[in-house]
Coordinates of C-alpha atoms in Angstrom, one line a residue:
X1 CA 68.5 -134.2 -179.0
X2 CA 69.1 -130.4 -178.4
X3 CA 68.1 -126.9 -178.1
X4 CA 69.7 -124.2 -180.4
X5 CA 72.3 -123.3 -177.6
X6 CA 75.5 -124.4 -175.9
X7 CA 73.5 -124.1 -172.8
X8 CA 71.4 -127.2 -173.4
X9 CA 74.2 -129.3 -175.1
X10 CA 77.3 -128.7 -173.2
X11 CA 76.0 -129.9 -170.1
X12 CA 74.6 -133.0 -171.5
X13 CA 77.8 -134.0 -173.8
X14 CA 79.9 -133.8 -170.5
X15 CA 77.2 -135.8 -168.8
X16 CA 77.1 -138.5 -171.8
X17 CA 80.7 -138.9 -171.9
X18 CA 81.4 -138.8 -168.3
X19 CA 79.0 -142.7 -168.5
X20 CA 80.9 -143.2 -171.6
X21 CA 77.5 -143.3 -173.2
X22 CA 77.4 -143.8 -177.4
X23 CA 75.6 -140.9 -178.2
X24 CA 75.2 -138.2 -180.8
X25 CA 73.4 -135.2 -181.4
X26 CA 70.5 -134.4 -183.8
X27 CA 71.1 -131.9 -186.9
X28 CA 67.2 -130.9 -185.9
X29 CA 66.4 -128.8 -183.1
X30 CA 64.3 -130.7 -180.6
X31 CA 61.3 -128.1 -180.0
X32 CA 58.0 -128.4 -181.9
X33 CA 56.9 -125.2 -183.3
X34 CA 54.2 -126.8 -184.8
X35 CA 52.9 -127.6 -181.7
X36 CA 53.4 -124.5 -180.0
X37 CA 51.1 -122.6 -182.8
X38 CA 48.2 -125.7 -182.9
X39 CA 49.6 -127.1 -186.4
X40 CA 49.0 -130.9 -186.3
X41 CA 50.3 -130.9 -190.2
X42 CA 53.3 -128.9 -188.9
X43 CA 53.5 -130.7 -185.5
X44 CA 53.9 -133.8 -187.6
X45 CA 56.4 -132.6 -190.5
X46 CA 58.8 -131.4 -187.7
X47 CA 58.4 -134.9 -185.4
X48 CA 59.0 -136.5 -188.7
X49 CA 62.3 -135.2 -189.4
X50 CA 63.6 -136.7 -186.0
X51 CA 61.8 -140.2 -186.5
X52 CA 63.6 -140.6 -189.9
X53 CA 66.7 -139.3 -188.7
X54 CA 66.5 -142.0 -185.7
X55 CA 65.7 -144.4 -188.0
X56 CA 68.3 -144.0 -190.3
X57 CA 70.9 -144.2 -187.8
X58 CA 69.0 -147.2 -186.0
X59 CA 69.4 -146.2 -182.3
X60 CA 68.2 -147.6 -179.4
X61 CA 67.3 -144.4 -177.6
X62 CA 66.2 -140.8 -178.2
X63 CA 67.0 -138.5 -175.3
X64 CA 64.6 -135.3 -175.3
X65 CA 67.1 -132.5 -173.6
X66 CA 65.4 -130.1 -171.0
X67 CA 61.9 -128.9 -173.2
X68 CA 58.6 -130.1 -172.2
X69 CA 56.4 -129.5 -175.2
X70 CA 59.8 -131.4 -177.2
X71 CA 59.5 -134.2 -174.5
X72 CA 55.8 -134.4 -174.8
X73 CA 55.1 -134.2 -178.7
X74 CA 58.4 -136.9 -179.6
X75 CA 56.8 -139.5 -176.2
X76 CA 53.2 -139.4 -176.9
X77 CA 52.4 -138.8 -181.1
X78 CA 55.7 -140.7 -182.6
X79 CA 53.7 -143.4 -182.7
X80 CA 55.3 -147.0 -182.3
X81 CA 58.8 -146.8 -182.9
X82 CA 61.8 -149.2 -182.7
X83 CA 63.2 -147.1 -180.3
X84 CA 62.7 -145.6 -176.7
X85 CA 62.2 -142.3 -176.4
X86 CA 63.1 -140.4 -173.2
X87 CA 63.7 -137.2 -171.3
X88 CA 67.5 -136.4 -170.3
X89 CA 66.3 -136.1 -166.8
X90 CA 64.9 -139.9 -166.9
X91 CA 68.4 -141.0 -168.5
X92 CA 70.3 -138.7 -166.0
X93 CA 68.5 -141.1 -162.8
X94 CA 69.6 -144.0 -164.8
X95 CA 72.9 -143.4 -164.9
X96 CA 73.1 -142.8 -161.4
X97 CA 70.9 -145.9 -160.1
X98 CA 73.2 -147.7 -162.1
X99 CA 76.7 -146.1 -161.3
X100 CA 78.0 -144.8 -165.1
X101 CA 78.3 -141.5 -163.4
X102 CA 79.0 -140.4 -159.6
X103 CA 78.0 -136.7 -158.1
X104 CA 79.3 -134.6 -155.0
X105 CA 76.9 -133.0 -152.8
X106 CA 79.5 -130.7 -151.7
X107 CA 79.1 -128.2 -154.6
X108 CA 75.6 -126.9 -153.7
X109 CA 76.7 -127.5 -149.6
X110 CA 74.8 -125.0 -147.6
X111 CA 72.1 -124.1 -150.5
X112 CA 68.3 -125.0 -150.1
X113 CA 67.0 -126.5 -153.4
X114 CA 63.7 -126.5 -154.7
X115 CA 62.6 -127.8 -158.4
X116 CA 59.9 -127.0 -160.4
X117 CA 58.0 -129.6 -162.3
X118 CA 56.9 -128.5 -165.9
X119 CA 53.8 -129.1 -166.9
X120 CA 54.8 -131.2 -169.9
X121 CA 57.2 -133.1 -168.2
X122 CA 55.7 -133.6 -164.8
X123 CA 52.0 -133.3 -165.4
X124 CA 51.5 -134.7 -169.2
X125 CA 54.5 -136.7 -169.3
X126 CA 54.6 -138.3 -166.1
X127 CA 58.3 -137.1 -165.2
X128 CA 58.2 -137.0 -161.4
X129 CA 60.2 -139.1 -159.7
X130 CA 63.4 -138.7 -162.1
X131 CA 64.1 -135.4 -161.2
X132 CA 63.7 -135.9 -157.1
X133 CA 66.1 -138.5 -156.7
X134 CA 69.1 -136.6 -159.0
X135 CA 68.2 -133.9 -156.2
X136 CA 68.8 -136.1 -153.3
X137 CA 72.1 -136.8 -154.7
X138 CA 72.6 -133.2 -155.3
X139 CA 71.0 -131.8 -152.3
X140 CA 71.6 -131.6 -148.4
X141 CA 68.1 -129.6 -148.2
X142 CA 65.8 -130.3 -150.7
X143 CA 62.4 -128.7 -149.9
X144 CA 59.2 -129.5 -152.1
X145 CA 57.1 -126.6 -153.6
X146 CA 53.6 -128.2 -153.2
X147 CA 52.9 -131.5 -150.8
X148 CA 51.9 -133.0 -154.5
X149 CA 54.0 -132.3 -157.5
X150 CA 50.9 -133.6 -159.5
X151 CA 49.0 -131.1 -158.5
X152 CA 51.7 -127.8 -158.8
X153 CA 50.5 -124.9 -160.0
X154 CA 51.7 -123.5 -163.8
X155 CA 54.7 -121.4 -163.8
X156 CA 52.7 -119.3 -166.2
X157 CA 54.8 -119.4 -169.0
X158 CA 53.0 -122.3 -170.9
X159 CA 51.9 -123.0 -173.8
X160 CA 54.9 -120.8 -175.7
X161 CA 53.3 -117.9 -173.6
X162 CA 57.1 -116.9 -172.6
X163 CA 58.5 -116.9 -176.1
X164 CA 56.7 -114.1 -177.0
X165 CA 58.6 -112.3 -174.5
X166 CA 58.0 -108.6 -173.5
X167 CA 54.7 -108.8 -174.9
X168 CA 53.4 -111.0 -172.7
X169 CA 55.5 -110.3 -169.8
X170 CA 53.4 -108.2 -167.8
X171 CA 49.9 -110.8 -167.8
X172 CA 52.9 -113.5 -167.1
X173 CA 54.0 -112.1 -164.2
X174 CA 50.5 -110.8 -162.7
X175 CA 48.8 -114.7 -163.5
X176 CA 51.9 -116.3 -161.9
X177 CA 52.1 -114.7 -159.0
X178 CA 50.9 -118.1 -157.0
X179 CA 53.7 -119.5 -158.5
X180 CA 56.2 -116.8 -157.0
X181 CA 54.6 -117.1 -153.5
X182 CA 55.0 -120.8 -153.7
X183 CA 58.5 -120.4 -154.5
X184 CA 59.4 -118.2 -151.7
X185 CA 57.8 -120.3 -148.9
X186 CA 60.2 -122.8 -149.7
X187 CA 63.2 -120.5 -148.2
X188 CA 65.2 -121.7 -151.0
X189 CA 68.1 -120.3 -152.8
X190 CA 68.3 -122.7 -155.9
X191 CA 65.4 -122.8 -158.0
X192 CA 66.0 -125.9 -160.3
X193 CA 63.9 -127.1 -163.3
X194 CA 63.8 -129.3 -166.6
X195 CA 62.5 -127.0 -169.4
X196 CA 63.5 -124.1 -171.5
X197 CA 60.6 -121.8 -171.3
X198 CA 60.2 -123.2 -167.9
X199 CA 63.5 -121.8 -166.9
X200 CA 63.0 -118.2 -168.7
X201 CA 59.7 -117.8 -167.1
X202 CA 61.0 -119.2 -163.5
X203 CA 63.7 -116.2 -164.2
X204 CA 61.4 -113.1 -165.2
X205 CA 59.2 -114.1 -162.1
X206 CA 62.9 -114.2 -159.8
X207 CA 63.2 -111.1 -161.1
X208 CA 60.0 -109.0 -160.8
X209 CA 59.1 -110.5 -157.2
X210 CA 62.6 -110.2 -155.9
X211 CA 62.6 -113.7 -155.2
X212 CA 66.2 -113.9 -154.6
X213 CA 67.2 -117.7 -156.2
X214 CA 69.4 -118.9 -158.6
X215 CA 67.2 -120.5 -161.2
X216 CA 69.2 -123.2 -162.6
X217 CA 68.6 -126.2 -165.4
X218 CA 68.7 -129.3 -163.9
X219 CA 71.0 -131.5 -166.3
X220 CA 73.4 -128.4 -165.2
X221 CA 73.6 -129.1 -161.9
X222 CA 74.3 -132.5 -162.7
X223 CA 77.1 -131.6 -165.1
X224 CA 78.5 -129.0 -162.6
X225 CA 78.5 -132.0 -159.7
X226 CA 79.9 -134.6 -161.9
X227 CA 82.6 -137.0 -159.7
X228 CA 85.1 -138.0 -162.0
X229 CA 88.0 -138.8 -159.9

C-alpha cells in the first residue's frame, strides 16, 4: 500500500521481492485525507476503498508503507477484517527475525544513526520496537533521541501541519525547535524515520537549524542494505 511516489514504492518492491514475498500494490493511495481535514464521512469513504479492494482480492495482509496517519486510520477504524493490517516497518522486522531477507552493516559503517518515532506510528500506533531492531542490524552506533521513545517530543509537523508547506513553515520551525536540539545532542549524522510528513518536516528543521544529518526513510535504508548474495 503506497504513497504517490517512486520514493515510497521502489524501496519496498525491492524489499518484497528480495523475501520473495506475494505482494501487490493498491490502485488507492494509502493517506487519508479525510482524516487529515476532521471528515469522519470522508475518513470512512477513503478507508473504504482499500477494505473492498482487500477484500476482493482476499489477502492475508495489508502493509501500510511509511505514513502514520495511513497506518493509524487503516489499524484502528477498519474495523474487524479478515485480514491483518500492518506497517511496512513491522513486516520489514519480520522478515529479518525470520531470515527472508539479510542486511550489511557495512553501508552506513562509520555513520551515527538516530530515528525518529512518529507520533502515529510510535505514540498512537504502538510501533516501537519494529523500527529499533532493523537499526541494530543497520547500525554500528545507534544513539536514542529521548531515554523513552513513548514519551518523544512532536517533530512539529503533525496533524498535516507540513503539507501546507511554506505557510506554515515558519510557526513549524519556531514550535519544533525542541525537536532540533534533541536531534543534535545525539551527534548523529543519519536521521532516520517511518513517515512522509515526518520525513519533510525532519528535513525543513535539518535545514533551518543547520543540523547537518542526512534525513533518511527507514524502509530505504533497508532497501539500500539489502544482502542478496
Amino acid at each position: 500500500m503506497a504513497l504517490a511516489g517512486a520514493h515510497s514504492i521502489i524501496p519496498a518492491a525491492a524489499v518484497f521481492n528480495a523475501a520473495k514475498e506475494n505482494w501487490t500494490l493498491s490502485f488507492f493511495e494509502a493517506v487519508n485525507f479525510g482524516a487529515f481535514v476532521g471528515d469522519p464521512t470522508r475518513t470512512k469513504l477513503i478507508l473504504d476503498r482499500i477494505v473492498q479492494e482487500a477484500l476482493r482480492l482476499k489477502v492475508k495482509e495489508v502493509c501500510i508503507c511509511e505514513c502514520g496517519t495511513a497506518y493509524r486510520v487503516m489499524k484502528q477504524l477498519s474495523g474487524r477484517q479478515p485480514f491483518k493490517v500492518s506497517l511496512v516497518t513491522e513486516v520489514h522486522a519480520r522478515y529479518l527475525r525470520e531470515g527472508r531477507i539479510r542486511v550489511r552493516k557495512d553501508v552506513f559503517q562509520g555513520q551515527v544513526i538516530t530515528y525518529y518515532d512518529p507520533c502515529q506510528i510510535a505514540r498512537n500506533g504502538g510501533v516501537l520496537t519494529e523500527p529499533r531492531y532493523i537499526l541494530q542490524q543497520l547500525a554500528e552506533d545507534y544513539r536514542e533521541m529521548a531515554p523513552d521513545p513513548r514519551y518523544n517530543y512532536c517533530c512539529g509537523g503533525g496533524g498535516g501541519l507540513v503539507a501546507l508547506g511554506e505557510d506554515t513553515l515558519d510557526f513549524r520551525m519556531k514550535s519544533a525547535r525542541v525537536k532540533a536540539e534533541q536531534v543534535r545532542q545525539t551527534q548523529a549524522t543519519i536521521l532516520a524515520t517511518a513517515c512522509e510528513n515526518c520525513h519533510t518536516q525532519l528535513s525543513d528543521l535539518n535545514k533551518h537549524y543547520d543540523l547537518g544529518v542526512n534525513v533518511q526513510f527507514l524502509t530505504s535504508m533497508v532497501a539500500d542494505a539489502l544482502d542478496l548474495s
